JSON list of C-alpha atoms in Angstrom, two decimals:
[
{"chain": "A", "resi": 136, "resn": "MET", "atom": "CA", "xyz": [-24.88, 9.95, 15.83]},
{"chain": "A", "resi": 137, "resn": "SER", "atom": "CA", "xyz": [-25.48, 7.00, 13.48]},
{"chain": "A", "resi": 138, "resn": "ASP", "atom": "CA", "xyz": [-23.52, 3.74, 13.66]},
{"chain": "A", "resi": 139, "resn": "LEU", "atom": "CA", "xyz": [-22.00, 4.55, 10.28]},
{"chain": "A", "resi": 140, "resn": "MET", "atom": "CA", "xyz": [-20.56, 7.82, 11.59]},
{"chain": "A", "resi": 141, "resn": "ARG", "atom": "CA", "xyz": [-19.09, 6.05, 14.63]},
{"chain": "A", "resi": 142, "resn": "SER", "atom": "CA", "xyz": [-17.54, 3.16, 12.69]},
{"chain": "A", "resi": 143, "resn": "SER", "atom": "CA", "xyz": [-13.81, 3.01, 12.18]},
{"chain": "A", "resi": 144, "resn": "ASN", "atom": "CA", "xyz": [-12.69, 3.40, 8.58]},
{"chain": "A", "resi": 145, "resn": "THR", "atom": "CA", "xyz": [-9.29, 1.74, 8.70]},
{"chain": "A", "resi": 146, "resn": "ILE", "atom": "CA", "xyz": [-7.52, -0.31, 6.06]},
{"chain": "A", "resi": 147, "resn": "ASP", "atom": "CA", "xyz": [-5.71, -3.55, 6.88]},
{"chain": "A", "resi": 148, "resn": "HIS", "atom": "CA", "xyz": [-2.40, -2.64, 5.22]},
{"chain": "A", "resi": 149, "resn": "GLU", "atom": "CA", "xyz": [-1.10, -6.22, 5.48]},
{"chain": "A", "resi": 150, "resn": "ASN", "atom": "CA", "xyz": [-3.95, -7.70, 3.42]},
{"chain": "A", "resi": 151, "resn": "VAL", "atom": "CA", "xyz": [-4.85, -4.99, 0.92]},
{"chain": "A", "resi": 152, "resn": "ILE", "atom": "CA", "xyz": [-3.25, -3.55, -2.20]},
{"chain": "A", "resi": 153, "resn": "ILE", "atom": "CA", "xyz": [-3.73, 0.21, -2.04]},
{"chain": "A", "resi": 154, "resn": "ILE", "atom": "CA", "xyz": [-3.90, 1.86, -5.46]},
{"chain": "A", "resi": 155, "resn": "ALA", "atom": "CA", "xyz": [-4.19, 5.54, -6.32]},
{"chain": "A", "resi": 156, "resn": "ILE", "atom": "CA", "xyz": [-4.63, 6.57, -9.94]},
{"chain": "A", "resi": 157, "resn": "GLU", "atom": "CA", "xyz": [-4.33, 10.13, -11.21]},
{"chain": "A", "resi": 158, "resn": "LEU", "atom": "CA", "xyz": [-6.11, 10.46, -14.53]},
{"chain": "A", "resi": 159, "resn": "SER", "atom": "CA", "xyz": [-5.02, 13.18, -16.94]},
{"chain": "A", "resi": 160, "resn": "ARG", "atom": "CA", "xyz": [-5.52, 13.67, -20.67]},
{"chain": "A", "resi": 161, "resn": "SER", "atom": "CA", "xyz": [-2.05, 12.36, -21.54]},
{"chain": "A", "resi": 162, "resn": "ILE", "atom": "CA", "xyz": [-1.00, 9.92, -18.79]},
{"chain": "A", "resi": 163, "resn": "TRP", "atom": "CA", "xyz": [-2.53, 7.86, -16.03]},
{"chain": "A", "resi": 164, "resn": "LEU", "atom": "CA", "xyz": [-0.15, 7.70, -13.07]},
{"chain": "A", "resi": 165, "resn": "VAL", "atom": "CA", "xyz": [-0.64, 4.65, -10.86]},
{"chain": "A", "resi": 166, "resn": "ALA", "atom": "CA", "xyz": [0.79, 4.46, -7.34]},
{"chain": "A", "resi": 167, "resn": "ALA", "atom": "CA", "xyz": [0.45, 1.06, -5.67]},
{"chain": "A", "resi": 168, "resn": "ARG", "atom": "CA", "xyz": [1.40, -0.08, -2.19]},
{"chain": "A", "resi": 169, "resn": "LEU", "atom": "CA", "xyz": [1.60, -3.85, -1.82]},
{"chain": "A", "resi": 170, "resn": "PRO", "atom": "CA", "xyz": [0.94, -5.63, 1.48]},
{"chain": "A", "resi": 171, "resn": "GLY", "atom": "CA", "xyz": [4.06, -5.77, 3.64]},
{"chain": "A", "resi": 172, "resn": "VAL", "atom": "CA", "xyz": [5.95, -3.26, 1.48]},
{"chain": "A", "resi": 173, "resn": "GLU", "atom": "CA", "xyz": [6.45, 0.28, 2.79]},
{"chain": "A", "resi": 174, "resn": "LYS", "atom": "CA", "xyz": [7.52, 2.02, -0.42]},
{"chain": "A", "resi": 175, "resn": "PRO", "atom": "CA", "xyz": [4.87, 2.52, -3.13]},
{"chain": "A", "resi": 176, "resn": "ARG", "atom": "CA", "xyz": [5.46, 1.55, -6.75]},
{"chain": "A", "resi": 177, "resn": "PHE", "atom": "CA", "xyz": [4.79, 4.08, -9.52]},
{"chain": "A", "resi": 178, "resn": "HIS", "atom": "CA", "xyz": [3.76, 3.20, -13.05]},
{"chain": "A", "resi": 179, "resn": "LYS", "atom": "CA", "xyz": [2.73, 5.36, -16.02]},
{"chain": "A", "resi": 180, "resn": "ILE", "atom": "CA", "xyz": [0.08, 4.24, -18.49]},
{"chain": "A", "resi": 181, "resn": "GLY", "atom": "CA", "xyz": [-1.04, 6.07, -21.61]},
{"chain": "A", "resi": 182, "resn": "ALA", "atom": "CA", "xyz": [-4.33, 7.87, -21.01]},
{"chain": "A", "resi": 183, "resn": "GLY", "atom": "CA", "xyz": [-7.36, 6.06, -22.35]},
{"chain": "A", "resi": 184, "resn": "ASP", "atom": "CA", "xyz": [-5.80, 2.57, -22.23]},
{"chain": "A", "resi": 185, "resn": "PRO", "atom": "CA", "xyz": [-8.01, 0.55, -19.87]},
{"chain": "A", "resi": 186, "resn": "THR", "atom": "CA", "xyz": [-6.53, -2.73, -21.13]},
{"chain": "A", "resi": 187, "resn": "ALA", "atom": "CA", "xyz": [-3.03, -1.69, -19.99]},
{"chain": "A", "resi": 188, "resn": "LEU", "atom": "CA", "xyz": [-4.43, -0.48, -16.67]},
{"chain": "A", "resi": 189, "resn": "LEU", "atom": "CA", "xyz": [-6.26, -3.74, -15.98]},
{"chain": "A", "resi": 190, "resn": "SER", "atom": "CA", "xyz": [-3.20, -5.73, -17.02]},
{"chain": "A", "resi": 191, "resn": "TYR", "atom": "CA", "xyz": [-1.01, -3.79, -14.58]},
{"chain": "A", "resi": 192, "resn": "LEU", "atom": "CA", "xyz": [-3.52, -4.19, -11.74]},
{"chain": "A", "resi": 193, "resn": "SER", "atom": "CA", "xyz": [-3.71, -7.93, -12.47]},
{"chain": "A", "resi": 194, "resn": "SER", "atom": "CA", "xyz": [0.10, -8.17, -12.36]},
{"chain": "A", "resi": 195, "resn": "LEU", "atom": "CA", "xyz": [0.09, -6.57, -8.90]},
{"chain": "A", "resi": 196, "resn": "GLN", "atom": "CA", "xyz": [-2.45, -9.12, -7.66]},
{"chain": "A", "resi": 197, "resn": "SER", "atom": "CA", "xyz": [-0.39, -11.96, -9.19]},
{"chain": "A", "resi": 198, "resn": "ARG", "atom": "CA", "xyz": [2.78, -10.64, -7.54]},
{"chain": "A", "resi": 199, "resn": "VAL", "atom": "CA", "xyz": [1.14, -10.73, -4.10]},
{"chain": "A", "resi": 200, "resn": "LEU", "atom": "CA", "xyz": [-0.38, -14.16, -4.77]},
{"chain": "A", "resi": 201, "resn": "GLY", "atom": "CA", "xyz": [3.00, -15.57, -5.87]},
{"chain": "A", "resi": 202, "resn": "ARG", "atom": "CA", "xyz": [4.87, -14.07, -2.94]},
{"chain": "A", "resi": 203, "resn": "ASP", "atom": "CA", "xyz": [2.39, -14.66, -0.12]},
{"chain": "A", "resi": 204, "resn": "ARG", "atom": "CA", "xyz": [0.43, -17.60, -1.56]},
{"chain": "A", "resi": 205, "resn": "ARG", "atom": "CA", "xyz": [-2.79, -15.70, -0.82]},
{"chain": "A", "resi": 206, "resn": "SER", "atom": "CA", "xyz": [-4.86, -13.12, -2.58]},
{"chain": "A", "resi": 207, "resn": "ALA", "atom": "CA", "xyz": [-5.20, -9.58, -1.30]},
{"chain": "A", "resi": 208, "resn": "GLY", "atom": "CA", "xyz": [-8.10, -7.19, -1.36]},
{"chain": "A", "resi": 209, "resn": "THR", "atom": "CA", "xyz": [-7.84, -3.98, -3.35]},
{"chain": "A", "resi": 210, "resn": "PHE", "atom": "CA", "xyz": [-8.54, -0.41, -2.26]},
{"chain": "A", "resi": 211, "resn": "LEU", "atom": "CA", "xyz": [-8.71, 1.98, -5.21]},
{"chain": "A", "resi": 212, "resn": "LEU", "atom": "CA", "xyz": [-8.73, 5.78, -5.31]},
{"chain": "A", "resi": 213, "resn": "LEU", "atom": "CA", "xyz": [-9.20, 7.74, -8.54]},
{"chain": "A", "resi": 214, "resn": "ARG", "atom": "CA", "xyz": [-8.37, 11.41, -9.05]},
{"chain": "A", "resi": 215, "resn": "GLY", "atom": "CA", "xyz": [-9.04, 13.42, -12.18]},
{"chain": "A", "resi": 216, "resn": "GLY", "atom": "CA", "xyz": [-6.27, 15.74, -13.29]},
{"chain": "A", "resi": 217, "resn": "ALA", "atom": "CA", "xyz": [-6.03, 18.54, -15.78]}
]
């Protein structure tokens, strides 16, 4: 078995913003879990609006930076919908 197969694929939940985005033709649904917060935040963005998406992701990073005085990594998962 290769080293890659044996490695642990864990996420440091206290230092990473976890973001899942479901992409559909009408709406992009963003779920984000901030470090130290158990409950995820949900946000809807009009489909095809990358500027709004990047702005929202930037606001999440700024929120963590303002609260914790440190930046956080980002783990992103995309899922295409119908």
